[in-house]
Short mmCIF file of C-alpha atoms in Angstrom, two decimals:
data_model
loop_
_atom_site.label_atom_id
_atom_site.label_comp_id
_atom_site.label_asym_id
_atom_site.label_seq_id
_atom_site.Cartn_x
_atom_site.Cartn_y
_atom_site.Cartn_z
CA MET A 1 29.79 18.34 -54.44
CA ASP A 2 32.59 20.39 -55.95
CA PRO A 3 34.61 21.65 -52.98
CA ARG A 4 35.96 24.63 -54.94
CA PRO A 5 33.05 26.52 -56.49
CA ALA A 6 34.64 29.90 -55.79
CA LEU A 7 37.67 29.13 -57.89
CA SER A 8 36.05 28.28 -61.18
CA GLN A 9 35.54 31.97 -61.95
CA SER A 10 36.53 35.20 -60.36
CA PRO A 11 33.81 35.97 -57.81
CA LEU A 12 34.40 39.68 -58.25
CA SER A 13 34.54 39.83 -62.00
CA PRO A 14 31.99 42.14 -63.61
CA ALA A 15 31.22 39.35 -66.03
CA THR A 16 30.06 37.09 -63.24
CA VAL A 17 28.56 39.63 -60.86
CA ALA A 18 25.90 42.07 -61.99
CA PRO A 19 23.83 44.20 -59.64
CA VAL A 20 20.30 42.94 -59.13
CA ARG A 21 17.36 44.67 -60.78
CA GLY A 22 16.52 47.85 -58.90
CA ALA A 23 20.10 48.55 -57.86
CA ARG A 24 21.05 49.98 -61.25
CA SER A 25 18.64 52.89 -60.80
CA LYS A 26 20.21 53.91 -57.48
CA PRO A 27 23.28 56.20 -57.32
CA LEU A 28 26.33 54.35 -56.09
CA TRP A 29 26.86 56.76 -53.19
CA LEU A 30 23.33 56.09 -51.95
CA LEU A 31 23.87 52.33 -52.11
CA VAL A 32 27.11 52.75 -50.16
CA ILE A 33 25.31 54.66 -47.40
CA ALA A 34 22.51 52.09 -47.30
CA LEU A 35 25.09 49.33 -46.84
CA LEU A 36 27.57 51.17 -44.60
CA TRP A 37 25.12 52.57 -42.05
CA PRO A 38 23.49 49.22 -41.10
CA ALA A 39 26.87 47.47 -41.13
CA GLN A 40 28.63 49.90 -38.80
CA LEU A 41 25.68 50.62 -36.51
CA VAL A 42 26.55 47.44 -34.59
CA ASN A 43 29.98 48.87 -33.79
CA ALA A 44 28.63 52.35 -33.06
CA SER A 45 26.06 50.88 -30.67
CA SER A 46 28.78 48.92 -28.89
CA VAL A 47 31.07 51.95 -28.53
CA ILE A 48 28.33 54.27 -27.25
CA SER A 49 26.95 51.60 -24.92
CA ALA A 50 30.42 51.00 -23.49
CA VAL A 51 30.71 54.70 -22.60
CA THR A 52 27.48 54.50 -20.56
CA GLN A 53 28.46 51.44 -18.51
CA ALA A 54 29.70 53.25 -15.40
CA GLN A 55 26.60 55.46 -15.15
CA VAL A 56 24.27 52.50 -15.80
CA ALA A 57 25.93 50.53 -12.98
CA GLN A 58 25.55 53.43 -10.54
CA TYR A 59 21.96 54.17 -11.54
CA PHE A 60 20.77 50.58 -11.08
CA HIS A 61 23.17 49.82 -8.19
CA THR A 62 24.44 46.62 -9.78
CA THR A 63 27.74 44.74 -9.67
CA GLN A 64 26.76 42.71 -12.76
CA ILE A 65 27.33 45.48 -15.28
CA ALA A 66 29.49 43.18 -17.43
CA TRP A 67 26.28 41.56 -18.68
CA PHE A 68 25.27 44.87 -20.24
CA MET A 69 27.85 44.24 -22.98
CA VAL A 70 28.27 40.47 -22.81
CA ILE A 71 24.59 39.59 -23.44
CA TYR A 72 24.64 41.65 -26.64
CA ALA A 73 27.63 39.73 -28.01
CA LEU A 74 26.37 36.33 -26.87
CA VAL A 75 22.86 36.59 -28.34
CA GLY A 76 24.15 38.18 -31.54
CA THR A 77 26.63 35.37 -32.02
CA LEU A 78 23.94 32.76 -31.39
CA LEU A 79 21.67 34.29 -34.05
CA LEU A 80 24.33 34.68 -36.74
CA PRO A 81 24.20 31.21 -38.35
CA PHE A 82 20.39 31.29 -38.45
CA ALA A 83 20.25 34.77 -39.99
CA VAL A 84 22.85 33.98 -42.61
CA ARG A 85 21.16 30.79 -43.75
CA LEU A 86 17.70 32.38 -43.75
CA SER A 87 19.04 35.20 -45.90
CA ASP A 88 20.08 32.68 -48.53
CA ILE A 89 16.59 31.17 -48.47
CA HIS A 90 14.42 34.31 -48.24
CA GLY A 91 16.72 37.11 -49.43
CA LYS A 92 19.04 39.37 -47.47
CA ARG A 93 16.86 42.48 -47.56
CA ARG A 94 13.83 40.73 -46.07
CA VAL A 95 15.87 39.17 -43.26
CA MET A 96 17.68 42.45 -42.59
CA LEU A 97 14.40 44.32 -42.23
CA SER A 98 13.09 41.75 -39.74
CA LEU A 99 16.27 41.90 -37.67
CA ILE A 100 16.36 45.71 -37.66
CA VAL A 101 12.75 45.93 -36.45
CA ALA A 102 13.54 43.47 -33.64
CA GLY A 103 16.67 45.44 -32.78
CA PHE A 104 14.67 48.68 -32.58
CA VAL A 105 12.20 47.09 -30.17
CA GLY A 106 15.13 46.09 -27.98
CA ASP A 107 16.58 49.60 -28.15
CA VAL A 108 13.29 51.09 -26.95
CA VAL A 109 13.06 48.58 -24.09
CA CYS A 110 16.60 49.55 -23.03
CA ALA A 111 15.87 53.28 -23.13
CA LEU A 112 12.71 52.88 -21.02
CA ALA A 113 13.96 50.10 -18.70
CA PRO A 114 12.79 50.60 -15.08
CA SER A 115 15.18 47.96 -13.71
CA PHE A 116 18.50 46.36 -14.56
CA GLY A 117 16.81 43.05 -15.37
CA VAL A 118 14.56 44.72 -17.95
CA LEU A 119 17.59 46.55 -19.36
CA ILE A 120 19.44 43.25 -19.87
CA ALA A 121 16.34 41.74 -21.52
CA GLY A 122 16.22 44.74 -23.84
CA ARG A 123 19.88 44.31 -24.73
CA ALA A 124 19.22 40.66 -25.57
CA ILE A 125 16.40 41.67 -27.94
CA ALA A 126 18.48 44.49 -29.43
CA ALA A 127 21.18 41.90 -30.24
CA CYS A 128 18.92 40.66 -33.04
CA TYR A 129 20.50 43.51 -35.00
CA VAL A 130 24.03 42.05 -34.82
CA PRO A 131 23.77 39.77 -37.92
CA VAL A 132 22.78 42.78 -40.05
CA ALA A 133 26.47 43.74 -40.26
CA ALA A 134 27.34 40.45 -41.98
CA LEU A 135 24.31 40.59 -44.27
CA SER A 136 25.12 44.17 -45.32
CA LEU A 137 28.58 43.15 -46.50
CA ALA A 138 27.19 40.09 -48.24
CA ALA A 139 24.48 42.17 -49.96
CA ALA A 140 27.15 44.45 -51.40
CA ARG A 141 28.12 41.83 -53.97
CA ASP A 142 24.52 41.60 -55.18
CA VAL A 143 23.81 45.33 -55.54
CA VAL A 144 27.17 46.97 -56.32
CA PRO A 145 28.72 46.84 -59.81
CA GLY A 146 31.68 44.48 -59.96
CA ARG A 147 34.18 47.20 -60.86
CA SER A 148 33.30 49.10 -57.67
CA LEU A 149 32.83 46.19 -55.29
CA ARG A 150 36.28 46.22 -53.74
CA ALA A 151 36.18 49.95 -53.10
CA VAL A 152 32.71 49.74 -51.56
CA THR A 153 33.42 46.79 -49.26
CA GLY A 154 36.73 48.35 -48.26
CA THR A 155 34.96 51.61 -47.44
CA ILE A 156 32.45 49.76 -45.27
CA GLY A 157 35.30 48.13 -43.38
CA ALA A 158 37.30 51.35 -43.15
CA ALA A 159 34.33 53.20 -41.63
CA LEU A 160 35.10 51.33 -38.42
CA GLY A 161 37.96 53.78 -37.95
CA GLY A 162 35.48 56.64 -37.90
CA ILE A 163 33.43 54.81 -35.27
CA VAL A 164 36.53 54.27 -33.14
CA ALA A 165 37.57 57.91 -33.55
CA PHE A 166 34.30 59.75 -33.01
CA GLY A 167 32.10 57.20 -31.20
CA PRO A 168 33.57 57.92 -27.74
CA LEU A 169 33.20 61.67 -28.31
CA VAL A 170 29.54 61.32 -29.28
CA GLY A 171 28.88 58.89 -26.44
CA GLY A 172 30.60 61.12 -23.89
CA TRP A 173 28.65 64.20 -25.02
CA LEU A 174 25.34 62.34 -24.91
CA LEU A 175 26.15 60.93 -21.49
CA ASP A 176 27.11 64.32 -20.04
CA THR A 177 24.14 66.13 -21.61
CA TYR A 178 21.27 63.62 -21.58
CA THR A 179 22.45 60.81 -19.22
CA PHE A 180 22.66 57.18 -20.32
CA ARG A 181 19.02 57.14 -21.39
CA GLY A 182 19.69 59.87 -23.94
CA ALA A 183 22.56 57.80 -25.34
CA LEU A 184 20.30 54.73 -25.59
CA TRP A 185 17.59 56.75 -27.35
CA PHE A 186 20.23 57.97 -29.80
CA ILE A 187 21.02 54.34 -30.67
CA ALA A 188 17.29 53.72 -31.24
CA ILE A 189 17.09 56.72 -33.61
CA CYS A 190 20.10 55.42 -35.55
CA THR A 191 18.34 52.05 -35.86
CA VAL A 192 15.30 53.75 -37.39
CA ILE A 193 17.57 55.41 -39.95
CA ALA A 194 19.00 52.00 -40.82
CA LEU A 195 15.48 50.65 -41.27
CA VAL A 196 14.54 53.49 -43.64
CA LEU A 197 17.71 53.07 -45.71
CA VAL A 198 17.31 49.31 -46.14
CA ALA A 199 13.58 49.59 -46.86
CA THR A 200 13.83 52.38 -49.43
CA VAL A 201 17.24 51.94 -51.08
CA LEU A 202 18.30 48.30 -51.10
CA PRO A 203 16.57 45.97 -53.57
CA GLU A 204 15.94 42.34 -52.68
CA THR A 205 18.88 40.02 -53.32
CA PRO A 206 18.89 36.62 -55.05
CA ARG A 207 17.78 33.62 -53.01
CA TYR A 208 20.71 31.29 -53.40
CA ALA A 209 19.19 28.50 -51.29
CA GLU A 210 15.54 28.91 -52.29
CA GLY A 211 13.61 25.67 -51.99
CA ARG A 212 16.11 24.05 -49.65
CA THR A 213 15.30 22.88 -46.14
CA PHE A 214 16.63 24.74 -43.12
CA ASP A 215 19.18 22.98 -40.96
CA TRP A 216 17.69 23.73 -37.55
CA LEU A 217 19.71 21.08 -35.73
CA GLY A 218 23.00 22.28 -37.19
CA GLY A 219 22.19 25.90 -36.39
CA ALA A 220 21.24 25.04 -32.82
CA LEU A 221 24.42 23.02 -32.26
CA LEU A 222 26.62 25.73 -33.73
CA GLY A 223 24.97 28.50 -31.72
CA VAL A 224 24.96 26.57 -28.44
CA GLY A 225 28.55 25.43 -28.90
CA VAL A 226 29.87 28.92 -29.58
CA LEU A 227 27.67 30.39 -26.83
CA ALA A 228 28.92 27.91 -24.23
CA MET A 229 32.57 28.53 -25.08
CA MET A 230 32.09 32.31 -24.94
CA PHE A 231 30.46 31.95 -21.50
CA GLY A 232 33.51 30.05 -20.34
CA PHE A 233 35.97 32.53 -21.79
CA GLY A 234 33.95 35.40 -20.31
CA ASP A 235 34.42 34.09 -16.74
CA GLY A 236 38.04 33.01 -17.16
CA SER A 237 39.76 36.11 -15.79
CA ASP A 238 37.36 36.43 -12.83
CA LEU A 239 37.09 32.82 -11.66
CA GLY A 240 40.42 31.43 -12.85
CA TRP A 241 40.99 29.15 -15.82
CA ALA A 242 41.00 26.03 -13.63
CA SER A 243 37.53 26.74 -12.21
CA PRO A 244 34.84 24.16 -13.12
CA ARG A 245 32.54 27.07 -14.03
CA VAL A 246 35.07 27.99 -16.72
CA LEU A 247 36.25 24.57 -17.89
CA VAL A 248 32.80 22.92 -18.10
CA PRO A 249 31.27 25.38 -20.62
CA ILE A 250 34.49 25.53 -22.66
CA ILE A 251 34.88 21.74 -22.88
CA GLY A 252 31.13 21.23 -23.26
CA GLY A 253 30.98 23.82 -26.03
CA ALA A 254 33.87 22.15 -27.84
CA LEU A 255 32.08 18.78 -27.70
CA VAL A 256 28.89 20.36 -29.04
CA LEU A 257 30.88 21.83 -31.93
CA VAL A 258 32.28 18.37 -32.68
CA ALA A 259 28.69 17.10 -32.83
CA PHE A 260 27.88 20.02 -35.11
CA VAL A 261 30.61 18.98 -37.55
CA LEU A 262 29.30 15.40 -37.61
CA VAL A 263 25.76 16.63 -38.32
CA GLU A 264 26.87 19.02 -41.07
CA LEU A 265 28.70 16.22 -42.88
CA ARG A 266 25.45 14.26 -43.14
CA VAL A 267 22.72 16.80 -43.96
CA SER A 268 21.87 17.76 -47.53
CA SER A 269 21.58 21.53 -46.86
CA PRO A 270 24.03 22.37 -44.05
CA ILE A 271 23.77 25.70 -42.29
CA LEU A 272 27.54 26.07 -42.67
CA ASP A 273 29.31 24.71 -45.74
CA LEU A 274 32.29 22.83 -44.34
CA ALA A 275 33.57 22.28 -47.87
CA MET A 276 33.92 26.04 -48.18
CA LEU A 277 35.88 26.25 -44.93
CA SER A 278 38.12 23.36 -45.97
CA ARG A 279 39.52 25.35 -48.89
CA ARG A 280 42.92 26.81 -48.05
CA LYS A 281 42.09 30.31 -49.22
CA VAL A 282 38.91 30.55 -47.16
CA ALA A 283 40.43 28.93 -44.06
CA THR A 284 43.55 31.10 -44.04
CA VAL A 285 41.68 34.33 -44.79
CA LEU A 286 39.07 33.76 -42.07
CA GLY A 287 41.71 32.55 -39.63
CA ALA A 288 44.08 35.50 -40.09
CA THR A 289 41.46 38.25 -40.34
CA SER A 290 39.33 37.10 -37.40
CA LEU A 291 42.38 36.54 -35.19
CA MET A 292 43.76 40.04 -35.73
CA GLN A 293 40.53 42.00 -36.04
CA GLY A 294 38.99 40.38 -32.96
CA THR A 295 42.16 40.95 -30.93
CA ALA A 296 42.30 44.56 -32.15
CA PHE A 297 38.72 45.12 -30.97
CA ALA A 298 39.54 43.65 -27.55
CA THR A 299 42.68 45.76 -27.26
CA ALA A 300 40.88 48.99 -28.16
CA ALA A 301 38.04 48.26 -25.71
CA THR A 302 40.40 47.29 -22.88
CA MET A 303 43.61 49.31 -23.05
CA THR A 304 41.89 52.61 -23.92
CA VAL A 305 39.99 52.26 -20.64
CA VAL A 306 42.44 50.86 -18.10
CA ILE A 307 45.39 53.12 -18.94
CA PRO A 308 43.75 56.57 -19.38
CA LEU A 309 40.76 56.20 -17.02
CA TYR A 310 42.11 54.20 -14.10
CA PRO A 311 43.48 56.43 -11.30
CA HIS A 312 47.13 57.14 -10.61
CA ILE A 313 47.80 55.89 -7.07
CA PRO A 314 51.50 55.33 -6.33
CA GLY A 315 52.17 51.69 -5.50
CA ILE A 316 48.58 50.67 -6.31
CA SER A 317 47.50 51.91 -9.73
CA ASP A 318 49.56 53.20 -12.65
CA GLY A 319 46.65 54.60 -14.66
CA LEU A 320 46.66 58.19 -15.87
CA GLY A 321 43.45 59.26 -14.14
CA TRP A 322 41.93 61.12 -17.08
CA THR A 323 38.26 61.84 -17.71
CA ALA A 324 36.47 59.86 -20.42
CA LEU A 325 36.20 62.93 -22.66
CA HIS A 326 39.90 63.75 -22.28
CA GLY A 327 40.81 60.16 -23.12
CA ALA A 328 38.58 60.30 -26.20
CA VAL A 329 40.23 63.53 -27.40
CA VAL A 330 43.72 62.06 -26.99
CA GLY A 331 42.65 58.96 -28.92
CA LEU A 332 41.09 61.00 -31.72
CA PRO A 333 44.25 61.38 -33.90
CA ALA A 334 44.83 57.61 -33.96
CA GLY A 335 41.17 57.04 -34.76
CA CYS A 336 41.32 59.47 -37.67
CA VAL A 337 44.43 57.75 -39.03
CA LEU A 338 42.70 54.39 -38.61
CA PHE A 339 39.78 55.60 -40.71
CA GLY A 340 41.98 57.33 -43.28
CA MET A 341 44.20 54.31 -43.90
CA GLY A 342 41.21 52.01 -44.29
CA LEU A 343 39.57 54.42 -46.70
CA LEU A 344 42.80 54.71 -48.68
CA VAL A 345 42.84 50.93 -49.10
CA ALA A 346 39.24 51.00 -50.26
CA LEU A 347 39.87 53.68 -52.88
CA ALA A 348 42.99 51.93 -54.20
CA ALA A 349 41.57 48.41 -54.01
CA ARG A 350 41.35 47.91 -57.78
CA ARG A 351 44.96 48.96 -58.35
CA ILE A 352 46.81 47.19 -55.55
CA SER A 353 47.32 43.65 -54.33
CA ILE A 354 45.23 43.37 -51.18
CA ARG A 355 47.22 40.36 -49.97
CA ALA A 356 50.56 42.19 -50.36
CA THR A 357 49.15 45.30 -48.70
CA TRP A 358 47.93 43.17 -45.81
CA LEU A 359 51.35 41.54 -45.39
CA VAL A 360 53.00 44.96 -45.17
CA ALA A 361 50.40 46.39 -42.77
CA VAL A 362 50.62 43.66 -40.13
CA PRO A 363 54.30 44.29 -39.24
CA VAL A 364 53.56 48.01 -38.99
CA ALA A 365 50.75 47.25 -36.53
CA VAL A 366 53.09 44.99 -34.55
CA ALA A 367 55.68 47.78 -34.39
CA GLY A 368 53.03 50.17 -33.10
CA LEU A 369 51.95 47.71 -30.39
CA VAL A 370 55.55 47.27 -29.23
CA LEU A 371 55.97 51.05 -29.06
CA GLU A 372 52.72 51.32 -27.06
CA ALA A 373 54.07 48.73 -24.64
CA PHE A 374 57.01 50.96 -23.67
CA PHE A 375 55.64 54.47 -24.29
CA HIS A 376 52.20 55.14 -22.76
CA TYR A 377 52.96 57.59 -19.96
CA ASP A 378 51.51 60.84 -21.27
CA ALA A 379 49.28 62.23 -24.00
CA ALA A 380 52.10 62.85 -26.49
CA GLN A 381 53.40 59.28 -26.25
CA ILE A 382 49.92 57.79 -26.56
CA ILE A 383 49.15 59.93 -29.62
CA ILE A 384 52.41 59.11 -31.43
CA THR A 385 52.47 55.37 -30.69
CA GLY A 386 48.73 55.14 -31.33
CA ILE A 387 49.15 56.68 -34.77
CA VAL A 388 51.85 54.14 -35.69
CA ALA A 389 49.63 51.25 -34.61
CA ALA A 390 46.63 52.83 -36.37
CA VAL A 391 48.46 52.96 -39.71
CA GLY A 392 48.78 49.16 -39.72
CA THR A 393 45.46 48.42 -38.04
CA GLY A 394 43.55 50.76 -40.34
CA VAL A 395 44.86 48.92 -43.39
CA ILE A 396 43.91 45.62 -41.73
CA PHE A 397 40.33 46.83 -41.18
CA GLY A 398 40.11 48.08 -44.76
CA CYS A 399 41.49 44.85 -46.24
CA THR A 400 39.45 42.40 -44.16
CA PRO A 401 36.04 42.61 -45.90
CA ILE A 402 37.74 42.59 -49.31
CA LEU A 403 39.77 39.50 -48.47
CA VAL A 404 36.72 37.69 -47.07
CA LEU A 405 34.46 38.37 -50.07
CA ASP A 406 37.41 37.81 -52.39
CA SER A 407 37.83 34.25 -51.14
CA VAL A 408 34.35 32.88 -51.94
CA SER A 409 31.76 32.64 -54.67
CA THR A 410 28.62 34.77 -54.89
CA GLU A 411 26.51 31.99 -53.38
CA GLU A 412 28.83 31.74 -50.37
CA GLN A 413 29.06 35.45 -49.61
CA ALA A 414 26.54 35.56 -46.74
CA GLN A 415 28.00 32.48 -45.07
CA ALA A 416 31.56 33.82 -45.35
CA SER A 417 30.60 37.23 -43.95
CA GLY A 418 28.56 35.68 -41.15
CA THR A 419 31.31 33.23 -40.27
CA SER A 420 33.85 36.06 -40.26
CA LEU A 421 31.73 38.18 -37.93
CA MET A 422 31.12 35.23 -35.61
CA LEU A 423 34.83 34.38 -35.43
CA VAL A 424 35.71 38.02 -34.80
CA GLY A 425 33.24 38.02 -31.87
CA VAL A 426 34.74 34.86 -30.44
CA MET A 427 38.28 36.20 -30.81
CA ALA A 428 37.30 39.55 -29.26
CA THR A 429 35.88 37.74 -26.21
CA LEU A 430 38.90 35.46 -25.93
CA GLY A 431 41.27 38.37 -26.54
CA ALA A 432 39.69 40.43 -23.76
CA GLN A 433 40.14 37.55 -21.32
CA ILE A 434 43.76 37.08 -22.38
CA LEU A 435 44.37 40.79 -21.81
CA PHE A 436 42.80 40.86 -18.35
CA THR A 437 44.59 37.66 -17.36
CA THR A 438 47.87 39.30 -18.41
CA LEU A 439 47.02 42.52 -16.57
CA ASP A 440 46.22 40.51 -13.43
CA THR A 441 49.81 39.23 -13.32
CA SER A 442 50.83 42.70 -12.15
CA SER A 443 47.97 44.17 -10.16
CA THR A 444 46.81 45.18 -6.69
CA VAL A 445 43.31 44.52 -5.35
CA ALA A 446 41.95 47.31 -3.14
CA HIS A 447 38.38 47.48 -1.83
CA GLY A 448 37.36 44.67 -4.15
CA THR A 449 38.69 46.37 -7.30
CA ALA A 450 41.74 45.29 -9.30
CA PHE A 451 44.19 48.09 -10.12
CA TYR A 452 46.97 47.47 -12.63
CA HIS A 453 50.66 48.29 -12.60
CA ASP A 454 52.80 49.45 -15.48
CA ALA A 455 54.35 46.00 -15.99
CA GLY A 456 50.88 44.60 -16.65
CA TYR A 457 50.25 47.22 -19.32
CA ARG A 458 53.55 46.43 -21.00
CA TYR A 459 52.99 42.66 -20.94
CA ALA A 460 49.46 43.08 -22.34
CA TYR A 461 50.63 45.05 -25.38
CA LEU A 462 53.43 42.56 -26.02
CA VAL A 463 50.99 39.64 -25.87
CA VAL A 464 48.79 41.34 -28.46
CA ALA A 465 51.85 41.91 -30.65
CA ALA A 466 52.63 38.18 -30.39
CA ILE A 467 49.05 37.32 -31.45
CA PHE A 468 49.43 39.61 -34.48
CA LEU A 469 52.67 37.84 -35.39
CA LEU A 470 50.79 34.53 -35.29
CA GLY A 471 48.23 36.04 -37.63
CA LEU A 472 51.04 37.13 -39.93
CA VAL A 473 52.34 33.56 -40.11
CA ILE A 474 48.86 32.36 -41.10
CA SER A 475 48.64 35.16 -43.66
CA PHE A 476 51.65 33.89 -45.57
CA ALA A 477 49.64 30.73 -46.33
CA MET A 478 46.94 32.76 -48.13
CA PRO A 479 47.09 32.03 -51.90
CA ARG A 480 48.02 34.88 -54.17
CA SER A 481 45.20 36.55 -56.16
CA ARG A 482 45.25 38.34 -59.47
CA ARG A 483 45.12 42.07 -58.84
CA GLY A 484 41.61 43.45 -58.82
CA THR A 485 39.84 40.15 -59.48
CA GLY A 486 40.18 38.01 -56.43
CA GLN A 487 40.82 34.95 -58.58
CA VAL A 488 43.49 32.61 -57.26
CA GLU A 489 46.44 32.36 -59.63
CA GLY A 490 46.68 29.12 -61.55
CA GLN A 491 43.08 28.07 -60.86
#
């Protein structure tokens, strides 16, 4: 097998990539909506669900509310390798439709749930939707003209900024007006819209692995290995990293992943092409993008809660004590900048070097994180430092899907997108645990609840900045690409 199929020709060249039959008759803006909405609905669902957590916990009188979010990430991660491989065999549109229908069923179960157990079961079913985000990005290469591909994929990635900016506002309004059930019904309605868009706008994509067998053993080993490690990471901050309940799933998951690698080296149609991952361009792109994007997700989900929403109790808690809506309004300027910078990258993608833009953006994000570490005491400071961090992070979000699709061939697009999404999920889980472990170094426990001091906030931001610097070091190993083509120079 040739270990470098993506480098023989530019994977983004119009000469090598033509939209499939049926896509040519659709306006480009309609194709963009049909790809963007399903891709970002996963993030929108996560943001809105996160806003409802406190009310859900009080309504069902549960102390296990963490599972409301964790089960969604765990099941979605487990399904990713299966969905990606099946999309290569049966076509992305067909698999996306099946996953969206399953996700809608889960959404309805959640909205009607009479007990917390049923709610968690509904969230597990709704997680079938998670792989749709990866398949939407992968489908872009099949249905979007080559000259517009970078702009479209960048726009899809940049839309995350809009979710971060306006998602909390929408979630807070729904929660205040219609309770958590109204917010969950809103997610179900959005899922129906995704179903209509995919069914009526997107044509079926080529079947790159048609006729090949499905690697069930490899998929099971990969899913179980990642799932076990995420379970371990998820309990790390609560039980301690030396606890057997933390070490056993992490070590066990690592051993399962070793077995997965051995199996994939022997099967004729592996669920994950290790030859693709062994290429420097693919390995460095996936490593750098997943490390920073996953950590950015964890930081946004953690620090935007503990600092604004935790109470201000002298000597016990150094939070600001804001309401959720007030915190969302203060975070809105940074969210708008995040979206704007990502969109700017998307629009200029054909005229700029994405790698060079990425290398400039990461230090800006690091500078913003350092500023946030020392200036987070009032609304003005949070707005200003947040905007600086959002300038760099927005460019990172806009560049990520372009870099990922830029690094592989057409046949590898679904696997690369799926692998990227899976690694981002793993890094987000690990990043959240690193943040809470850092916060715990300067905290006070009162009435069974941990409250954090200012030193913990400062250390947490500095740790994230250090992780971004590690990602920057990896980024320098990414091969240069010819502007606008994605083809590695000299190959």
